[in-house]
Short mmCIF file of C-alpha atoms and ligand atoms in Angstrom, two decimals:
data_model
loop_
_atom_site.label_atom_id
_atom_site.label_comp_id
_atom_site.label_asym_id
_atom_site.label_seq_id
_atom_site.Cartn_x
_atom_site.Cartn_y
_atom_site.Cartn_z
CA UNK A 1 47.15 64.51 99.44
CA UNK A 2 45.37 65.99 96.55
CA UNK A 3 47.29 65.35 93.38
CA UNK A 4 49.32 68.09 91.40
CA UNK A 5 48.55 68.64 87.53
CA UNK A 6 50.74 69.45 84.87
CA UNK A 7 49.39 71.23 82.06
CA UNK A 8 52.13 71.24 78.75
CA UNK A 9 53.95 68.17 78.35
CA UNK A 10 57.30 69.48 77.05
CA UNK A 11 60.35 69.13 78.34
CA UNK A 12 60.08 71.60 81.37
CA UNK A 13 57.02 69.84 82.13
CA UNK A 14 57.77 66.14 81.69
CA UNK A 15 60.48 66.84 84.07
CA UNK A 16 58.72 68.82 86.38
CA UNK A 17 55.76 66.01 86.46
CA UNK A 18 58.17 63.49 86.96
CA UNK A 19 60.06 65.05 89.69
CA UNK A 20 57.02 65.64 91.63
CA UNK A 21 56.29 61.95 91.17
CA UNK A 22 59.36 60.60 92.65
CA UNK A 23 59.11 62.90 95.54
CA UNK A 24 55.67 61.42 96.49
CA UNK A 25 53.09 63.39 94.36
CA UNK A 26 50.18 61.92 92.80
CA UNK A 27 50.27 63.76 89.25
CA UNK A 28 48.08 64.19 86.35
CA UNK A 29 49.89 65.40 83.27
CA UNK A 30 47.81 67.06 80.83
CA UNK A 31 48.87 67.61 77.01
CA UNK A 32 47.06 68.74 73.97
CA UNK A 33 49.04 66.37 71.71
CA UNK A 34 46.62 63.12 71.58
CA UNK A 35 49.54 60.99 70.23
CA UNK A 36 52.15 62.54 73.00
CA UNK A 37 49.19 61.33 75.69
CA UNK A 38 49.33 58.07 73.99
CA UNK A 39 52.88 57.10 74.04
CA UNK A 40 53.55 58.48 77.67
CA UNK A 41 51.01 55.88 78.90
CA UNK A 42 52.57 53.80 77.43
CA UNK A 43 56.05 54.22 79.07
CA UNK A 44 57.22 56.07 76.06
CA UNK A 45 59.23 59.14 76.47
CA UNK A 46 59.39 61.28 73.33
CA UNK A 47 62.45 63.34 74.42
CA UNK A 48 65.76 62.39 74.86
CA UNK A 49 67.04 63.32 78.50
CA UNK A 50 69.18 61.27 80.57
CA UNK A 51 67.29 59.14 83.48
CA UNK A 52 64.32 60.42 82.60
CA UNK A 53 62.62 57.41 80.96
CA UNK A 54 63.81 55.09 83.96
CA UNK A 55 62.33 57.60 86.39
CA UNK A 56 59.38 57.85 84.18
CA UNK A 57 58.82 53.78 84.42
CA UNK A 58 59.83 53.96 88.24
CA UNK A 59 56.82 56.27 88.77
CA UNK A 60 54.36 55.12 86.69
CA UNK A 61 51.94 54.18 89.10
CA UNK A 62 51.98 57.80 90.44
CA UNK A 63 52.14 59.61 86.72
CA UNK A 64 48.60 59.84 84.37
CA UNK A 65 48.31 61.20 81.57
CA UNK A 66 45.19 63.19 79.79
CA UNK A 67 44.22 65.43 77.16
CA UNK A 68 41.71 67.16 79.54
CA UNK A 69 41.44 70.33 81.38
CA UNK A 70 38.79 69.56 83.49
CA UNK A 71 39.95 66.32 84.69
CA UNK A 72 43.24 68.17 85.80
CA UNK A 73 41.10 70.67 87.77
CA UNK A 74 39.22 68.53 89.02
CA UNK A 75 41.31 65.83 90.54
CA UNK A 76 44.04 68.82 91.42
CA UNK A 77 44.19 71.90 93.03
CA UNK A 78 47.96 72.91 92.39
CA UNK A 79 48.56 73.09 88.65
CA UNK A 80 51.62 73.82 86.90
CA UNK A 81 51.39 75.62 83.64
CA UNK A 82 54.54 74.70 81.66
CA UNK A 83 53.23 75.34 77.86
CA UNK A 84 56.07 76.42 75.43
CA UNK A 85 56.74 80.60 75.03
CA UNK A 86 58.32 80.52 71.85
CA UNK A 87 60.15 83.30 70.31
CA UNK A 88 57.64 85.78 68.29
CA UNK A 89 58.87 87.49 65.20
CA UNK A 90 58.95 90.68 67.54
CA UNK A 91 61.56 89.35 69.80
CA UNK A 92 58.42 88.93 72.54
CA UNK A 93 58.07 85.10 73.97
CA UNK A 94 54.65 84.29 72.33
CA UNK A 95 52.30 83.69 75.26
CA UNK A 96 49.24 82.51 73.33
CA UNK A 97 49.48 78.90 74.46
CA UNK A 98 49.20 80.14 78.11
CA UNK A 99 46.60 82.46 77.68
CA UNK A 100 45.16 80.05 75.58
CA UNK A 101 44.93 78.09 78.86
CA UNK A 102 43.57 80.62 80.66
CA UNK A 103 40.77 81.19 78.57
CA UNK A 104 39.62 77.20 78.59
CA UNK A 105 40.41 76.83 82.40
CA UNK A 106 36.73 75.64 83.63
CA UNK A 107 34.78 77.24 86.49
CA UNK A 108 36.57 76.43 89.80
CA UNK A 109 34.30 77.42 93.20
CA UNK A 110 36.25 76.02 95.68
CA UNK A 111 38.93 78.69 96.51
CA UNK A 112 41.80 76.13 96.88
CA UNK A 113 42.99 75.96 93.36
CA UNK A 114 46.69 77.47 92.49
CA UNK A 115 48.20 78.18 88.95
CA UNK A 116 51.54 77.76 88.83
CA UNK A 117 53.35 79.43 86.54
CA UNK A 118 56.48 76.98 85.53
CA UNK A 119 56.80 78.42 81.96
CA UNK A 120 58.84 81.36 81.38
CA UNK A 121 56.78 84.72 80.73
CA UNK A 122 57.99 88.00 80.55
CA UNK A 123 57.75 90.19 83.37
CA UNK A 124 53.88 91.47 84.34
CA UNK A 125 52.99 88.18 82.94
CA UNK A 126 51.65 87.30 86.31
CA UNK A 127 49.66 90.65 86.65
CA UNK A 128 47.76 90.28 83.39
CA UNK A 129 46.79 86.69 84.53
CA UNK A 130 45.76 88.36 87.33
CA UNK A 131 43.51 90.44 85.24
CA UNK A 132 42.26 87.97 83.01
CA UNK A 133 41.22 85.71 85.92
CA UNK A 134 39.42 88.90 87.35
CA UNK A 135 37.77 89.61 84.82
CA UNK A 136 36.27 85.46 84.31
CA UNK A 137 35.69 86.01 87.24
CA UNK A 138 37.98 83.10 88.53
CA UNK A 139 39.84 85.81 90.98
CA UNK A 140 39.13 82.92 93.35
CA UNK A 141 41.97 80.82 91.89
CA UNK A 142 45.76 82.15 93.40
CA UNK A 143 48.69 82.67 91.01
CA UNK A 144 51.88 81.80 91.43
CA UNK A 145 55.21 82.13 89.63
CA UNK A 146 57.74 79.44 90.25
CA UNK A 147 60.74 79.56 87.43
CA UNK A 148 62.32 76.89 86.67
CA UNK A 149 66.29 76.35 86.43
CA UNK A 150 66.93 72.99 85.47
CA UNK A 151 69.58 72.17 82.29
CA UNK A 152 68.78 70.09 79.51
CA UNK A 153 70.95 66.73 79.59
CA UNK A 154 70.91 66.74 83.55
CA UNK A 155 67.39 68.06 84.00
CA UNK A 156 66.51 65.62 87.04
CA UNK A 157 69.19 66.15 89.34
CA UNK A 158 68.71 69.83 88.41
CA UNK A 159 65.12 69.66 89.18
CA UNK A 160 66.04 67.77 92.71
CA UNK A 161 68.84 69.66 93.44
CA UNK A 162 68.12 73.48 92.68
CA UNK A 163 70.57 75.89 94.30
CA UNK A 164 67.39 78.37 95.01
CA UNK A 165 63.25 77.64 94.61
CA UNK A 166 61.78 80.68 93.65
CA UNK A 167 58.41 81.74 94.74
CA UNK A 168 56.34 84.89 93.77
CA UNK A 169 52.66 85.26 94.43
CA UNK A 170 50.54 87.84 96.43
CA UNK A 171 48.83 85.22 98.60
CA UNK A 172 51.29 84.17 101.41
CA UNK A 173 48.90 80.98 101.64
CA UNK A 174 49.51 79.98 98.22
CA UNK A 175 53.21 80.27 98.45
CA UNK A 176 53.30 78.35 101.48
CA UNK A 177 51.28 75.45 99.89
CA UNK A 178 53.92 75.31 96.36
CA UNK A 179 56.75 75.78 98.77
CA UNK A 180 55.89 72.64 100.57
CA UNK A 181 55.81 70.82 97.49
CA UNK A 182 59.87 71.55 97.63
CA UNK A 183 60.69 71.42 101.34
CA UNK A 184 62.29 67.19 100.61
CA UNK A 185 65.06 69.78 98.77
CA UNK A 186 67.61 71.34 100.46
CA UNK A 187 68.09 74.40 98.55
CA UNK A 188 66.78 78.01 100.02
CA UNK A 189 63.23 79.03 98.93
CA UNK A 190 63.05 82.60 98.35
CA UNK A 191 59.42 83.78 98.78
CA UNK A 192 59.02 87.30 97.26
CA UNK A 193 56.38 89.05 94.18
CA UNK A 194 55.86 87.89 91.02
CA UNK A 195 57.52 90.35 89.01
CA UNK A 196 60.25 89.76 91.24
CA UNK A 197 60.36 85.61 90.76
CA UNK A 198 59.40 86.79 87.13
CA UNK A 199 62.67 89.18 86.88
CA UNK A 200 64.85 86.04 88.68
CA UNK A 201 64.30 83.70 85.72
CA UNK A 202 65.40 86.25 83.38
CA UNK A 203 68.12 87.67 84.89
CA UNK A 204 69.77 84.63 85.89
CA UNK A 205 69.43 83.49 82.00
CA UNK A 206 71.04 86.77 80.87
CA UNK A 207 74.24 86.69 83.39
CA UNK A 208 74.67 83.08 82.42
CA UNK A 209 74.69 84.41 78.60
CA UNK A 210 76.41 87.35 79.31
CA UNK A 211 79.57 85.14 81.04
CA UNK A 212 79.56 82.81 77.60
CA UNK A 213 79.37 86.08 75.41
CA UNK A 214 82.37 87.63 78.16
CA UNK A 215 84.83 84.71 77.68
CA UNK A 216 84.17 84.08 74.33
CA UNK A 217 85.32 87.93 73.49
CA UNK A 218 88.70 87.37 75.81
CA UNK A 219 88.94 83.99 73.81
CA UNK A 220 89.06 86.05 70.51
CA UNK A 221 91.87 88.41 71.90
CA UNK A 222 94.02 85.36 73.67
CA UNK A 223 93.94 84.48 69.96
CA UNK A 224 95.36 87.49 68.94
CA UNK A 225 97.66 88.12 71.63
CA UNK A 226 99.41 84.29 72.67
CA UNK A 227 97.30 83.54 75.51
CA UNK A 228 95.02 80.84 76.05
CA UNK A 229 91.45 81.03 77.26
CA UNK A 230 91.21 77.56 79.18
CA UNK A 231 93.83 78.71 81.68
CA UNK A 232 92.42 82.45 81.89
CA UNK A 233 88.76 81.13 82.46
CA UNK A 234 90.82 78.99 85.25
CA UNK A 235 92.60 81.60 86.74
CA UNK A 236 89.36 83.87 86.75
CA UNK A 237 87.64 80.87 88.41
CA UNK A 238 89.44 80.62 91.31
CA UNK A 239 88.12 84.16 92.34
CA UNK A 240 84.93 83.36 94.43
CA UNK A 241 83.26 86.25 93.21
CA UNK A 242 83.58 85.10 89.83
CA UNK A 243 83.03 81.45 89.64
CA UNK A 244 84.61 78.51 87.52
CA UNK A 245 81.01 78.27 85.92
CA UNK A 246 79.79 79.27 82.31
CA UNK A 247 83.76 80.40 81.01
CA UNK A 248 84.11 77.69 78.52
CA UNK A 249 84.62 79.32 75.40
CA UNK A 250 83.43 78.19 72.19
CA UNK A 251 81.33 78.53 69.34
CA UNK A 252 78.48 80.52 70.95
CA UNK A 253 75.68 79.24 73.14
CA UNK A 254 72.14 77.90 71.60
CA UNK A 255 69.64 76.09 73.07
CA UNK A 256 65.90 76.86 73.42
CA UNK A 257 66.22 79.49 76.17
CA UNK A 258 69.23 81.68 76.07
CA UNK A 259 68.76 83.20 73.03
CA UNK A 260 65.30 83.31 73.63
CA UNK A 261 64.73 84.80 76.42
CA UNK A 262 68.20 86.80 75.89
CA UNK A 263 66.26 88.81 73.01
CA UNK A 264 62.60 88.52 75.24
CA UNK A 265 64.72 90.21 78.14
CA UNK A 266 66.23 93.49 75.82
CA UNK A 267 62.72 93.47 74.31
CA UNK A 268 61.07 93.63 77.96
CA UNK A 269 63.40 96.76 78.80
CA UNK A 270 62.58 98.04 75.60
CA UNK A 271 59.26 98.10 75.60
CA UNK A 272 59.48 99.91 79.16
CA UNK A 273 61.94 102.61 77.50
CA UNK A 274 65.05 101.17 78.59
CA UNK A 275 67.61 100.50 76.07
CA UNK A 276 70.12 97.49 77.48
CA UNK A 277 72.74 98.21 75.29
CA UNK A 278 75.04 95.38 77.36
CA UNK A 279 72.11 92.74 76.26
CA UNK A 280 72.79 93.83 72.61
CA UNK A 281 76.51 93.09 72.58
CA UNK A 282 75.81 89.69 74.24
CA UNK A 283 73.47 88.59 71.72
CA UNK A 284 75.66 90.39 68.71
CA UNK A 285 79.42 88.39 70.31
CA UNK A 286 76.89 85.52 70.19
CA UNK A 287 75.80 85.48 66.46
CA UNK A 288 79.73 86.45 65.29
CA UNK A 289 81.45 83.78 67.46
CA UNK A 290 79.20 80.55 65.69
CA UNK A 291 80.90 81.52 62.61
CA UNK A 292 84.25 82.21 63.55
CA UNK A 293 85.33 78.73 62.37
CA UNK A 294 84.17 79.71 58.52
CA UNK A 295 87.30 81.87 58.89
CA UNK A 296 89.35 79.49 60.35
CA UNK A 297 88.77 77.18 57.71
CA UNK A 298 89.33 79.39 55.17
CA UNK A 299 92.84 80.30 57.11
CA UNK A 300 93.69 76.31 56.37
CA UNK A 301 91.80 75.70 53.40
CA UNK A 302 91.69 78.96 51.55
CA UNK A 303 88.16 79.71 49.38
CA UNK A 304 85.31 77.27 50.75
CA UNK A 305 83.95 76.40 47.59
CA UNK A 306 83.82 72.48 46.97
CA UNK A 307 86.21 71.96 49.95
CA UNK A 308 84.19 69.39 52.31
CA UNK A 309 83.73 69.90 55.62
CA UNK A 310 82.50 67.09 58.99
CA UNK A 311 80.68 68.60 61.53
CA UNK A 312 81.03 66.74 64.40
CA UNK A 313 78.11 67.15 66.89
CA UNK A 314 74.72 68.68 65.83
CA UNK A 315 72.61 69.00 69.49
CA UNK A 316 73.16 72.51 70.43
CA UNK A 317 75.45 70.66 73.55
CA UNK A 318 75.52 67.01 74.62
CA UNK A 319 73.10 64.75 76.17
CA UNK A 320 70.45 66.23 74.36
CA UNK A 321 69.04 65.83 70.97
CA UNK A 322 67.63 69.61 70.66
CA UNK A 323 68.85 71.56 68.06
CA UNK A 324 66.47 74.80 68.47
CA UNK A 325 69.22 77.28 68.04
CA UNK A 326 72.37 74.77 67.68
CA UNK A 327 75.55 76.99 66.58
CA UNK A 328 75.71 74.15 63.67
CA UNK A 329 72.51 75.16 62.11
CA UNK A 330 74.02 78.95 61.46
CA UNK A 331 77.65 76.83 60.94
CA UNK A 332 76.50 74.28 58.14
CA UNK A 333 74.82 76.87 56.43
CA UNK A 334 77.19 79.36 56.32
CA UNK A 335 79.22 76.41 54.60
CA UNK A 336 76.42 76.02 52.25
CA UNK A 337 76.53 79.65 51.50
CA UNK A 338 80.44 79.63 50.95
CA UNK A 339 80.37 76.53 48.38
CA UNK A 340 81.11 73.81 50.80
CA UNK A 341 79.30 70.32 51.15
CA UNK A 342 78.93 69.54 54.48
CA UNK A 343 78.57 66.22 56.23
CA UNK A 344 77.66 65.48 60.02
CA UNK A 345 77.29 62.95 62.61
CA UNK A 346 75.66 63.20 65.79
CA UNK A 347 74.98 60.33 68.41
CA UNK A 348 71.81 61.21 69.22
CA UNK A 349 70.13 64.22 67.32
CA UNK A 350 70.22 63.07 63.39
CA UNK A 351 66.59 61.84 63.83
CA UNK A 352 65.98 65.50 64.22
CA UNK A 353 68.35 66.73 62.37
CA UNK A 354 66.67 65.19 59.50
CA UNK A 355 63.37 66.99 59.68
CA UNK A 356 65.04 70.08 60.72
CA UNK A 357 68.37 70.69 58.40
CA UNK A 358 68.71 70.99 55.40
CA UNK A 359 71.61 70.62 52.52
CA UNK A 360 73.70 68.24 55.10
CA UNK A 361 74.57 64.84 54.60
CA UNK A 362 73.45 62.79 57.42
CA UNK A 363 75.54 60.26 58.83
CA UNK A 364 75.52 57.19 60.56
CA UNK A 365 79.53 57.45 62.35
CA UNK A 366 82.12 59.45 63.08
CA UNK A 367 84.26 57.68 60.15
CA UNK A 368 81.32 57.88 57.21
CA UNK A 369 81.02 61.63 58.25
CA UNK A 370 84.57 62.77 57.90
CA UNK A 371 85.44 60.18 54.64
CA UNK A 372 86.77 62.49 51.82
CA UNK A 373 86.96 65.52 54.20
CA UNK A 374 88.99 68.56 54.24
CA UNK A 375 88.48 68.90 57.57
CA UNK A 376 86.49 68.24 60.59
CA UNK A 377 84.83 70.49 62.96
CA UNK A 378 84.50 69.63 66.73
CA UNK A 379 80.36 71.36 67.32
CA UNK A 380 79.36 69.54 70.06
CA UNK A 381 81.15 68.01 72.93
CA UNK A 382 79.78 64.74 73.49
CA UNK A 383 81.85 62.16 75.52
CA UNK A 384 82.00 59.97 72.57
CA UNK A 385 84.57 62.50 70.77
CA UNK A 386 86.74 62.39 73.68
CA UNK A 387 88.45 59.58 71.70
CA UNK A 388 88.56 60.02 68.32
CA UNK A 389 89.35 57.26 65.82
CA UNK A 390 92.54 59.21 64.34
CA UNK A 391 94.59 56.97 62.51
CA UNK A 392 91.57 55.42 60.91
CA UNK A 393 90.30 59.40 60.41
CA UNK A 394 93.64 60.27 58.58
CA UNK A 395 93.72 57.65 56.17
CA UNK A 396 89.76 58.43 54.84
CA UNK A 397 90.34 62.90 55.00
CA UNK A 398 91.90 64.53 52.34
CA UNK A 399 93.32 67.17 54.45
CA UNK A 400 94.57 66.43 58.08
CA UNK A 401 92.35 69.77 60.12
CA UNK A 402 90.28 69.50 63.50
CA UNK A 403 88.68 72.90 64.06
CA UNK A 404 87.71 72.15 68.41
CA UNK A 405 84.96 74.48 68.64
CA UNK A 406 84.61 73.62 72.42
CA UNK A 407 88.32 73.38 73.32
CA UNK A 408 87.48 69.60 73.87
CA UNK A 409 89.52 67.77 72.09
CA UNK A 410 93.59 66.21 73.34
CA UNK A 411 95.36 69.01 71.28
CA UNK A 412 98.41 67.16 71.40
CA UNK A 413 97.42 63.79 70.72
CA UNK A 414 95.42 65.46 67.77
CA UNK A 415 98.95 66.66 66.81
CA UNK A 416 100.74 63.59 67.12
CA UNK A 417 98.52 61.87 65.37
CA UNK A 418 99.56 63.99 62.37
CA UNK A 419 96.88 66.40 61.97
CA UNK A 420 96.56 70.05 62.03
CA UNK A 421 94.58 71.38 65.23
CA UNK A 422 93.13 74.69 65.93
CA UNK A 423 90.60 75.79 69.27
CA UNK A 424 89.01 78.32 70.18
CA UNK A 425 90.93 81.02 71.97
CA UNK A 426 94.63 79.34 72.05
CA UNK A 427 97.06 78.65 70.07
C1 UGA B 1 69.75 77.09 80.47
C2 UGA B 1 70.11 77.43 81.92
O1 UGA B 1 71.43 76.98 82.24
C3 UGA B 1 69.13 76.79 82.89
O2 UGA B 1 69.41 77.21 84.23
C4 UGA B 1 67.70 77.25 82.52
O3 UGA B 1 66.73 76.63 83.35
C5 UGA B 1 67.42 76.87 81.06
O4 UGA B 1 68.41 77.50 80.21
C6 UGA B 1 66.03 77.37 80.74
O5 UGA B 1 65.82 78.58 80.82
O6 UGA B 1 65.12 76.54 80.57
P1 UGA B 1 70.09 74.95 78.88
O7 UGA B 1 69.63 75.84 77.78
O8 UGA B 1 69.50 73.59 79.02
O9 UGA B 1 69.89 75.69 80.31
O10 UGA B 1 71.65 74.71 78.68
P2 UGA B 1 73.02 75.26 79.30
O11 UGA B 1 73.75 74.13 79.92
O12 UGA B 1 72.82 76.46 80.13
O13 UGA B 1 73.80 75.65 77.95
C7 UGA B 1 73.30 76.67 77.08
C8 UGA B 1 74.28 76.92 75.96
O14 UGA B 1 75.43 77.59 76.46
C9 UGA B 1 74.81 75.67 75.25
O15 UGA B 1 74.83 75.90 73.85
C10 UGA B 1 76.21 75.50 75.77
O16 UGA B 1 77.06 74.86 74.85
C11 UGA B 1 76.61 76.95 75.98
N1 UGA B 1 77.67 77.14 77.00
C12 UGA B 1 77.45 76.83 78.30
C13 UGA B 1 78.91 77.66 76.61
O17 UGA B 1 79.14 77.95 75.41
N2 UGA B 1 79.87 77.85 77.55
C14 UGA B 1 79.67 77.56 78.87
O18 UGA B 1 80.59 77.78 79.68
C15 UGA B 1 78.43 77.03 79.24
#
């Protein structure tokens, strides 16, 4: 079997490469970052995901690493592209990196090689590759688009166990040959164009959004009018056409893809004449409900100034140290804007945190971060606040307030244990 290359060594594509691995793939990962290159040969995995460094050590003998193109084209014929698509200050994912790709790919003659596109690209993505292989006269190398679904903080079992593979390409052979890279799965393989698999990706994003942005808005009223949100979302659940999934209110989704390619989606219609005014409101609920708890606060605490405020939880949702996004980015620094010093403690993302936010104290604890506190916010919902230290918390805050911005937290033990406690979306 000829091996499969991976070229972008992110987190799509460390998974991806992996995966392929421990399904019985011989793969070459390719990266641009010398240093990255380095430490994955050595066993090192520079992001945090769980199972991924075991499975990275478990399949070392079928995982290598480079910093060149050629060797990845030459040892490979299918070849993943999953280079980042960043945000652009238009609202357009920034494709240079993968047409930067495209314009160093070396001259391939023998008619067997397949792009995969992994990364997500806006719609007609695909053509213009098309195009620009055309015209380097490469239009002997097939193109496929194959989005990827998986979740950050249970990527693998994502990865190898998709509810759909999605395949678009014009060459029926090519899709057959990245198909049977998934047939081990047992998940339907839908086979169709590539503005179609292109559309998928996007779409399915956008619902997902769309659902947070839904229940967050019917949180706000339950707030208003004595109901609670946790039981709604439950009672909606149970409605097959509905679905339990994605109705956790809270203090707005982040992440490195929803509000990307939320914005890259409305900007797609745009820029096509449509106006998708439902898109807007998602991404507008979005941006209002991260700050909702200033207001809260000041409910409990009156003006912000020199009150000071925990955040508990940093990652923009557990099992992950990524921030890109995180509601408490826009949180702590609406505190900062209102007065307030603001303290936090993640368990795994204050490495980051330090390079990336700024004006917060870092802390080491759940105890060091809320010492002196008027109150503590609830940001991310990592197991580890399932059980609070409360007695030990009341004795070092000066006032007794738990804002749960997830609805995680025991609400009554909270209460018992003297404090005041407000959620999102109940009372
Ligand atoms: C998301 C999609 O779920 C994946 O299918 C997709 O492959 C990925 O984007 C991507 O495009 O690469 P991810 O960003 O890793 O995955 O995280 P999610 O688990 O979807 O959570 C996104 C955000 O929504 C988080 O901030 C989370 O706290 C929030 N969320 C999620 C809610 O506020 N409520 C919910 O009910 C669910």
């Amino acid at each position: 079997m000829s091996s499969v290359g991976i070229i972008g060594i992110g987190y799509v594509g460390l998974v991806t490469a992996t995966c392929l691995a421990e399904l019985g793939n011989d793969v070459v990962c390719m990266d641009i970052d010398a240093e990255k290159i380095a430490s994955l040969r050595e066993g090192k995995v520079p992001i945090f995901e769980p199972g991924l460094p075991e499975l990275v050590v478990k399949n070392r003998e079928r995982m290598h690493f480079t910093t060149s193109l050629d060797e990845i084209f030459e040892k490979c014929e299918i070849v993943f592209i999953a280079v980042d698509t960043p945000p652009s200050f238009t609202g357009d994912a920034d494709l240079s990196r993968v047409f930067a790709v495209i314009s160093a790919l070396p001259g391939l003659s023998s008619g067997q090689h397949i792009l995969v596109m992994k990364s997500t690209v806006p719609v007609g993505t695909g053509l213009k590759i098309s195009s620009e292989l055309a015209r380097q006269k490469m239009d002997n190398i097939a193109y496929v688009s194959n989005p990827e679904f998986l979740r950050e903080g249970s990527a693998i079992g994502d990865f190898l166990n998709p509810d759909r593979v999605v395949i678009g390409s014009r060459e029926p052979e090519a899709s057959e040959r990245v198909a049977a890279l998934y047939t081990r799965m047992k998940a339907p393989i839908l086979k169709t164009n590539i503005a179609t698999a292109e559309m998928i990706k996007y779409a399915s994003n956008a619902f997902l959004a769309t659902k947070i942005s839904f229940i967050n808005e019917i949180a706000n009223v339950c707030e208003e009018i004595g109901a609670d949100v946790t039981v709604v979302a439950e009672g909606m659940g149970y409605d097959a056409r509905i679905g339990k999934h994605f109705l956790q209110a809270g203090i707005g989704y982040g992440g490195s893809c929803f509000p990307k390619d939320v914005a890259a989606l409305k900007q797609i219609a745009g820029n096509s004449g449509y106006h998708f005014q439902l898109l807007t409101a998602v991404i507008e609920v979005n941006e209002l409900q991260k700050r909702r708890v200033v207001n809260k606060l000041k409910k409990h605490l009156g003006p912000l100034n020199d009150k000071t405020v925990a955040l508990l939880g940093l990652a923009f949702k557990p099992n992950t140290n990524d921030l890109r996004e995180a509601s408490s980015i826009v949180l702590a620094s609406r505190l900062l804007g209102d007065g307030a010093y603001v303290k936090a403690y993640d368990p795994v993302a204050i490495p980051d945190a330090a390079r990336s936010v700024r004006g917060v104290l870092l802390c080491d604890d759940v105890l060091t971060a809320v010492e002196n506190c008027d109150a503590a916010v609830l940001v991310t919902e990592w197991e580890e606040f399932a059980h609070l230290p409360l007695a030990e918390m009341k004795k070092r805050m000066r006032h007794h307030l738990i804002i749960d911005g997830r609805n995680f937290l025991n609400a009554e033990e909270i209460r018992a244990a003297g404090f005041t406690y407000e959620g999102i979306g109940h009372s």
